[in-house]
Coordinates of C-alpha atoms and ligand atoms in Angstrom, one line a residue:
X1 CA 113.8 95.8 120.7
X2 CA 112.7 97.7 123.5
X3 CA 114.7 97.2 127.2
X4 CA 112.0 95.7 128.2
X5 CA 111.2 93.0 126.1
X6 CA 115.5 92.5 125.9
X7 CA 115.9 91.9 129.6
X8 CA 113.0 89.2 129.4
X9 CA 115.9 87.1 127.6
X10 CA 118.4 87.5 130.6
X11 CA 116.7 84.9 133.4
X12 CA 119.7 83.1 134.7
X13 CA 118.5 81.3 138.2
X14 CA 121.4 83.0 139.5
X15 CA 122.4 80.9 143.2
X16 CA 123.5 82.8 146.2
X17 CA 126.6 80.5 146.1
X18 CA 127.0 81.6 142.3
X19 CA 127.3 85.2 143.4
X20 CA 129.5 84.4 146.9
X21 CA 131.8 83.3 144.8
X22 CA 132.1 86.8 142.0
X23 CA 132.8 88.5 146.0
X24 CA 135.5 85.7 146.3
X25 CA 137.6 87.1 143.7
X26 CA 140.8 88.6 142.9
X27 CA 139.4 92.4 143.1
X28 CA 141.1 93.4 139.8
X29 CA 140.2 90.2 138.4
X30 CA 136.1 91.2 139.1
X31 CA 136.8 94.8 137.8
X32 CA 138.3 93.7 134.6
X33 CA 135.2 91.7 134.2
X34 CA 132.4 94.2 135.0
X35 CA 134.1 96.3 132.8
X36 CA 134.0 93.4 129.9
X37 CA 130.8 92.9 130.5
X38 CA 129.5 96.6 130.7
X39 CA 131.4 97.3 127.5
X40 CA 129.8 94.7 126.0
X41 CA 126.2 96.1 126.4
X42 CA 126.5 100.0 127.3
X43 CA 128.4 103.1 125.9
X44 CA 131.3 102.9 129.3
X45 CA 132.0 106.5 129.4
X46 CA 127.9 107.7 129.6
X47 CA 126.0 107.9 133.2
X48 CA 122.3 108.3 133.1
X49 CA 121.1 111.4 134.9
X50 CA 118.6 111.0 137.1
X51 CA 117.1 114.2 139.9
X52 CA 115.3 113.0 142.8
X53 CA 112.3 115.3 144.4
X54 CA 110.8 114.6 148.1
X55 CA 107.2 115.8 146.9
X56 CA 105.9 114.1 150.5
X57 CA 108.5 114.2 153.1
X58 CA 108.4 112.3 156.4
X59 CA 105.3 111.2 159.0
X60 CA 106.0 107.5 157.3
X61 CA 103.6 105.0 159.4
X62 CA 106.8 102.2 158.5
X63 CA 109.3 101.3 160.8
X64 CA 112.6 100.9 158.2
X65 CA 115.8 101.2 160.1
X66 CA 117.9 103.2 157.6
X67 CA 115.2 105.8 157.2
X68 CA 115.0 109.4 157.9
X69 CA 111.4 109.7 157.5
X70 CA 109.7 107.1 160.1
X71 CA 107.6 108.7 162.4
X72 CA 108.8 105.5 164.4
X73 CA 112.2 107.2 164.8
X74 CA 113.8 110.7 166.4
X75 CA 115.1 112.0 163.6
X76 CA 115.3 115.9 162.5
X77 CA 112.7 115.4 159.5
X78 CA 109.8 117.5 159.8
X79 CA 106.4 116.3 158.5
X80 CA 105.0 117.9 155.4
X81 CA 102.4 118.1 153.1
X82 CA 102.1 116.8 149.7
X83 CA 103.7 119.1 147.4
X84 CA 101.8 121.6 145.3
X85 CA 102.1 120.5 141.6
X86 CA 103.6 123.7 140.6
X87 CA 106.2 123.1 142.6
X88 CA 107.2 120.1 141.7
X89 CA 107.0 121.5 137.7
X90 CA 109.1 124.1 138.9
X91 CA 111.9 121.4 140.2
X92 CA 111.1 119.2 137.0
X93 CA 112.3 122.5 134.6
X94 CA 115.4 122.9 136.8
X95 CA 116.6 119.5 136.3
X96 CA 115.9 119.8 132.6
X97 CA 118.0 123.0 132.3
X98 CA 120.8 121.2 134.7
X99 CA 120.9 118.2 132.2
X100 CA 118.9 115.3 134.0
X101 CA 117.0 112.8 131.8
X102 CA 114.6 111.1 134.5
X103 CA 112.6 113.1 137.2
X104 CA 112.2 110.9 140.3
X105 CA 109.3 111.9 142.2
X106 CA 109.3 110.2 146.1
X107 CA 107.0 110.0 148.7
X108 CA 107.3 108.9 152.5
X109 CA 103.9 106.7 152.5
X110 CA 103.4 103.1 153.2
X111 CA 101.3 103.3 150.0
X112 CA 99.4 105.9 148.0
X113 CA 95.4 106.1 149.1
X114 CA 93.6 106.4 146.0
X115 CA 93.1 110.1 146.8
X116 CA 96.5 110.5 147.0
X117 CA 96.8 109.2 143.8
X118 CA 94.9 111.7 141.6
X119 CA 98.0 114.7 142.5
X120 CA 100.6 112.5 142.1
X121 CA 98.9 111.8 138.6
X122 CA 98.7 115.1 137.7
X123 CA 102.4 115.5 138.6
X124 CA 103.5 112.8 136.5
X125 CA 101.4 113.9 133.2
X126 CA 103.2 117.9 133.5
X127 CA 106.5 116.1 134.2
X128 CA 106.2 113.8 131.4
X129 CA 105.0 116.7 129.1
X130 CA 108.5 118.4 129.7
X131 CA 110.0 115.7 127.8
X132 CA 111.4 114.3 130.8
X133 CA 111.6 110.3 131.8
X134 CA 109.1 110.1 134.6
X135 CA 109.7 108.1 137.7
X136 CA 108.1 107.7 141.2
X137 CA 108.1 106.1 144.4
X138 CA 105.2 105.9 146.8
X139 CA 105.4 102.2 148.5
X140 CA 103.5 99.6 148.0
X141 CA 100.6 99.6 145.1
X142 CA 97.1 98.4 145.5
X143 CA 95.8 96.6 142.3
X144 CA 95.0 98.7 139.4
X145 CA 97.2 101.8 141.3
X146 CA 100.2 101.0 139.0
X147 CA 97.7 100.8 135.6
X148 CA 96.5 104.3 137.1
X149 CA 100.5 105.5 137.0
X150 CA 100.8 104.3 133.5
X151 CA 98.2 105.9 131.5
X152 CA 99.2 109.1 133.3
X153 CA 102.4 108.5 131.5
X154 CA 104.7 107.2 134.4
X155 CA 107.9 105.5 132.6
X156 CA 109.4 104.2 135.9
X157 CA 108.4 102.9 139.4
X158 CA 111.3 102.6 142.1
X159 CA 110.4 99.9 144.6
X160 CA 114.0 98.5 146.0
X161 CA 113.9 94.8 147.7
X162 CA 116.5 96.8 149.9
X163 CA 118.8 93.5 151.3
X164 CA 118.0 89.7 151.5
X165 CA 115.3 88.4 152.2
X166 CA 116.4 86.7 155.3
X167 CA 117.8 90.0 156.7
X168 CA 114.5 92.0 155.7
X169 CA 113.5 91.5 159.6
X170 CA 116.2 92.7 161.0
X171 CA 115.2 95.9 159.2
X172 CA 111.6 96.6 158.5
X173 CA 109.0 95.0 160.9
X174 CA 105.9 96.8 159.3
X175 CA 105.9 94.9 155.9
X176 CA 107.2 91.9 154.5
X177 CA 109.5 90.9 151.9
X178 CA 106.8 89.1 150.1
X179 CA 104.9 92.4 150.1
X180 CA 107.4 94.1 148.1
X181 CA 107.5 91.5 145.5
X182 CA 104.0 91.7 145.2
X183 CA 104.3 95.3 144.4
X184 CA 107.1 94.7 141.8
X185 CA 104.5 92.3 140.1
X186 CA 102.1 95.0 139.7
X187 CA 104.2 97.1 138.5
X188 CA 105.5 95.1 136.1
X189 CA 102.0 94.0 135.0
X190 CA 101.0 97.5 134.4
X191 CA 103.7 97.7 131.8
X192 CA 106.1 99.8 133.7
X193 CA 109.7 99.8 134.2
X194 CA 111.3 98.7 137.2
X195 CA 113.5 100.6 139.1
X196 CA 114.6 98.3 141.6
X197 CA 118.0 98.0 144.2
X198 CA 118.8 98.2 148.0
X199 CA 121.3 99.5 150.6
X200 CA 124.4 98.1 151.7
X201 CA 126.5 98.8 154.9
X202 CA 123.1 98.1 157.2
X203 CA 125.2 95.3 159.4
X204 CA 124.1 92.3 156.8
X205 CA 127.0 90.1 155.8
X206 CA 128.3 89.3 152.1
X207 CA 126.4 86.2 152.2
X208 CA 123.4 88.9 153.0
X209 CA 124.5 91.4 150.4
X210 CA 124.9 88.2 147.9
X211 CA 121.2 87.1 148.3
X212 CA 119.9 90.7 147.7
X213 CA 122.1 90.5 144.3
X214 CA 120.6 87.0 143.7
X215 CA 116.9 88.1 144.1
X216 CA 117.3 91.4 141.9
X217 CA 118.9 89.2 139.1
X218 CA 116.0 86.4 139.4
X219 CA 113.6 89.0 138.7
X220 CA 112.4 88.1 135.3
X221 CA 112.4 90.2 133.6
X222 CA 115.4 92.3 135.1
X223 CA 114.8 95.8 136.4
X224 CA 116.1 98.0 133.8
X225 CA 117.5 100.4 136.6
X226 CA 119.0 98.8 139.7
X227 CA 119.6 101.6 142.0
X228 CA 122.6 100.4 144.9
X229 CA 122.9 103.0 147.6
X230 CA 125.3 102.9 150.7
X231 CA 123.7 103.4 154.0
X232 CA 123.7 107.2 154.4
X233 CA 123.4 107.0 158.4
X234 CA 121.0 109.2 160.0
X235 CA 120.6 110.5 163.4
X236 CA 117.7 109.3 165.1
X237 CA 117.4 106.5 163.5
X238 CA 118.5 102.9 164.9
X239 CA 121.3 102.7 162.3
X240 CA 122.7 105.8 163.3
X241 CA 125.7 103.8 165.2
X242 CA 126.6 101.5 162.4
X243 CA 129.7 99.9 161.4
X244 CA 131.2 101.5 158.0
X245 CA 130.9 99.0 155.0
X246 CA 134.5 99.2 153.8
X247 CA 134.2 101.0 150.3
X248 CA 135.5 98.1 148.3
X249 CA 133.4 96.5 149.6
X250 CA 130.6 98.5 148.0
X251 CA 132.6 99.1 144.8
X252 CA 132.8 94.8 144.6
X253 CA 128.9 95.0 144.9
X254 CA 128.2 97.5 142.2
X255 CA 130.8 95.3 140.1
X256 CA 128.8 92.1 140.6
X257 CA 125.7 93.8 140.2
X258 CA 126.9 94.9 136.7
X259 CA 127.7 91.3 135.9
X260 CA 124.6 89.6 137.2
X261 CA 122.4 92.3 135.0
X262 CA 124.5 93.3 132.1
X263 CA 121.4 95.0 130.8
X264 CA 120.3 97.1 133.7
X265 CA 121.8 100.7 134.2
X266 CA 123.5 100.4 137.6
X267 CA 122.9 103.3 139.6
X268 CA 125.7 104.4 142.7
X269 CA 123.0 106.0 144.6
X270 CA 123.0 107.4 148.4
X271 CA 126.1 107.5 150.2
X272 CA 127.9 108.8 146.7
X273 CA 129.1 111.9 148.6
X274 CA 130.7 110.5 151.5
X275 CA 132.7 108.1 148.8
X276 CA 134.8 110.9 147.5
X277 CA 135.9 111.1 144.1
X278 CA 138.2 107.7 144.2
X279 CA 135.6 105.5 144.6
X280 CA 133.4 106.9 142.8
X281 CA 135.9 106.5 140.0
X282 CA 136.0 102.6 141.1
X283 CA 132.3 102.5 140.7
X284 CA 132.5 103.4 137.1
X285 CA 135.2 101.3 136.3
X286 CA 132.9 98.8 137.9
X287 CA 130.3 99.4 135.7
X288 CA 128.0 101.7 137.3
X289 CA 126.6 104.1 134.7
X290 CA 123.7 105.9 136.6
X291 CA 123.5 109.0 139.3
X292 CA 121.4 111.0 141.3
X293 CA 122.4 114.3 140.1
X294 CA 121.1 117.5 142.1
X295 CA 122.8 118.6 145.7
X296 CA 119.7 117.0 147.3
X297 CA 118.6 113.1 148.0
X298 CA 115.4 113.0 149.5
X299 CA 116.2 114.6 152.8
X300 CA 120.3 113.8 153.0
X301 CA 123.0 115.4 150.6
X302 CA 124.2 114.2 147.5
X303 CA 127.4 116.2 145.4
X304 CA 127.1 119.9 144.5
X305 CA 126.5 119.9 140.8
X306 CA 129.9 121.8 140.1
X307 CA 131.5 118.7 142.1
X308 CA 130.1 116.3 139.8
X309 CA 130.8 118.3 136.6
X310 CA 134.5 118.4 137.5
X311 CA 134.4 114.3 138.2
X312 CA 132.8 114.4 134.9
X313 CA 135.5 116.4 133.6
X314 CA 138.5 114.2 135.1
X315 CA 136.9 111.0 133.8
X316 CA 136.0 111.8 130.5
X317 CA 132.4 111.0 131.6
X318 CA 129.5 111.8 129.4
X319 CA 125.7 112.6 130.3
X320 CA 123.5 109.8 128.4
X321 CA 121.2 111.3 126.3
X322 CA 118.0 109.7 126.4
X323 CA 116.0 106.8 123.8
X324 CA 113.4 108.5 122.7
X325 CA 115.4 111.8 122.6
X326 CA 118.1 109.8 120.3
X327 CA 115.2 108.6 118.2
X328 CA 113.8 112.0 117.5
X329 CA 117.3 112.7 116.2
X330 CA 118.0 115.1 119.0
X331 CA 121.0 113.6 119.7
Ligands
SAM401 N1 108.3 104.9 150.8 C1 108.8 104.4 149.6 C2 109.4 103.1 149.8 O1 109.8 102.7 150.9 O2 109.6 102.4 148.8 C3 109.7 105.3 148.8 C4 110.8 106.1 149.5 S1 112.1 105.2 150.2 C5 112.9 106.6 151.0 C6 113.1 104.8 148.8 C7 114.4 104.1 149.1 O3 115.4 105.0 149.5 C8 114.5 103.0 150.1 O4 114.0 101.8 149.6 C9 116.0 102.8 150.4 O5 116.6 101.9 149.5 C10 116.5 104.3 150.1 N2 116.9 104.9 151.3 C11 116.2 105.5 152.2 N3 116.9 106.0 153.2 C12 118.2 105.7 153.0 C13 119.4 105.9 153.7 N4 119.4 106.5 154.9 N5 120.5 105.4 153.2 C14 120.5 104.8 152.0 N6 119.4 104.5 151.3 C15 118.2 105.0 151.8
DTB402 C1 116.8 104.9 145.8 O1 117.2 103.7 145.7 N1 117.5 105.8 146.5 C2 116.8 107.0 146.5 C3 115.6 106.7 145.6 N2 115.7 105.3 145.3 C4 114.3 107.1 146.0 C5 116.6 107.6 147.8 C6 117.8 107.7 148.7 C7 117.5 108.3 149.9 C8 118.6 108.6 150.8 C9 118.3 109.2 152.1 C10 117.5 110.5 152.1 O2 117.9 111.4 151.4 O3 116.5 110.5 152.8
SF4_403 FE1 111.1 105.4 154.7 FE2 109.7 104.3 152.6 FE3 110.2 102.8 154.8 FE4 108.5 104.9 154.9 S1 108.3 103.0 153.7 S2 110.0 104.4 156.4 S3 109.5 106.3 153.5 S4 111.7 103.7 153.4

């Protein structure tokens, strides 16, 4: 059975009380179960790979609060072109060689114009002929843009609900909530996977962090890769000032996460360098079993390669090999 048509079996009309009340416990009491749960379903000592490439950076016409690349804010991010394809094979082959599994190909657009689309198609198809999973993020999708990705051989498409949906407002202004489900529909109609998580440490409360949780785990089916970053905070932008999230706090949230989609790869996302090593080690224990890998995010840092290989090292933490590569007895 494919992940796919597995997760479909997973709908649990999860409550935001339901998940309040995983925050509510005992800390070690939610870590042992995570971990029960995550060894129930996955390998607990393999993290999925994945390298992220900014192939369109900044100029966004959106007004997100966390984001670098709003032309709405004052940040340092300079506006560029899309990338040349070549370039972005180039990157692909590097995080081959460095031992990624999935290439993750983002753009700073509301939403691709159908010109836009035919590069990014191109990109996809040379990525995917690498052997590579393929995975990109461009906004929000027209209909028939997603069926477009897929028969260029896109795998994934990242579209995060980002926090609640009654603290959406207090973040983005320029599209809705409802507009971001929409997209998730047509990606999932196009036969895609779903790449789909938020941030935490924006200001929301538990409850808040709770009701994103809730929504990602009423997605039926699941997303089969629930990214969870922690606000990285950027000058310029209006969350430059905010308040730390405590980082149990965050590691609670990856644990509940884990337990509310025991299917889904959990990825620790953003923020994973300022964690330090510590909790990062919390976050596995809590069932987190996906990276960004690569010293670059999309415009902010993320651990030097070495720096993960000696966490790797001290945790007994493996690289997961990939399905199909397992299937072709590569393994
Ligand atoms: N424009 C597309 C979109 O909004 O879906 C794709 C790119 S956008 C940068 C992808 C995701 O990165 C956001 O949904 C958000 O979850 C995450 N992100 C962006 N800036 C961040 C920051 N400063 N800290 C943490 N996560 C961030
Ligand atoms: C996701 O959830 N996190 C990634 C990816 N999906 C596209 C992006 C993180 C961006 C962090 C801020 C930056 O580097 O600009
Ligand atoms: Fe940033 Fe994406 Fe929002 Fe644009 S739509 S401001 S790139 S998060």
């Amino acid at each position: 059975m494919n992940d796919l048509a597995d997760n479909t079996q997973l709908q649990q009309g999860r409550t935001v009380d339901s998940v309040l009340a995983l925050f509510a416990l005992p800390f070690n009491d939610l870590l042992f179960r995570a971990q029960t749960v995550h060894r129930a379903h996955f390998d607990p000592n393999a993290v999925q790979l994945s390298t992220l490439l900014s192939i369109k950076t900044g100029g966004c016409s959106e007004d997100c609060g966390y984001c670098s690349q709003s032309a709405r804010h004052g940040t340092d991010v300079e506006k560029e072109r899309l990338l040349d394809v070549a370039k972005v094979v180039e990157a692909a082959e590097a995080a081959k060689a460095g031992g990624a599994t999935r290439f993750c190909m983002g753009a700073a657009w509301r939403g691709p114009k159908d010109k836009d689309l035919e590069p990014v198609l191109d990109m996809v198809r040379q990525v995917k002929a690498l052997g590579l999973e393929t995975c990109v993020t461009l906004g929000m999708l027209k209909a028939g843009q997603a069926e477009r990705l897929k028969a260029a051989g896109l795998d994934y498409y990242n579209h995060n609900l980002d926090t609640s949906p009654e603290f959406y407002g207090q973040v983005v202004t320029t599209h809705s909530y409802q507009d971001r489900l929409d997209t998730l529909q047509e990606v999932r109609h196009a036969g895609l996977a779903v790449c789909c998580g938020g941030i935490v440490g924006m200001g929301e409360s538990r409850r808040e962090r709770a009701g994103l949780i809730a929504q990602l785990a009423n997605l039926s089916p699941q997303p089969e890769s629930v990214p969870i970053n922690m606000l990285v905070k950027v000058g310029g932008t209006p969350m430059q000032d905010e308040n730390d999230l405590d980082p149990l706090e965050f590691v609670r949230t990856i644990a509940i996460a884990r337990i509310a989609m025991p299917k889904s790869h959990v990825r620790l996302s953003a923020g994973r360098r300022e964690l330090g090593e510590g909790v990062q080690a919390l976050c596995f224990l809590a069932g987190a079993n996906s990276i960004f890998y690569g010293d670059k995010l999309l415009t902010t840092g993320n651990p030097e390669v070495e720096a993960d290989q000696r966490l790797f090292a001290k945790l007994g933490l493996k690289p997961e090999v990939h399905a199909e590569r397992r299937c072709a007895g590569h393994d």
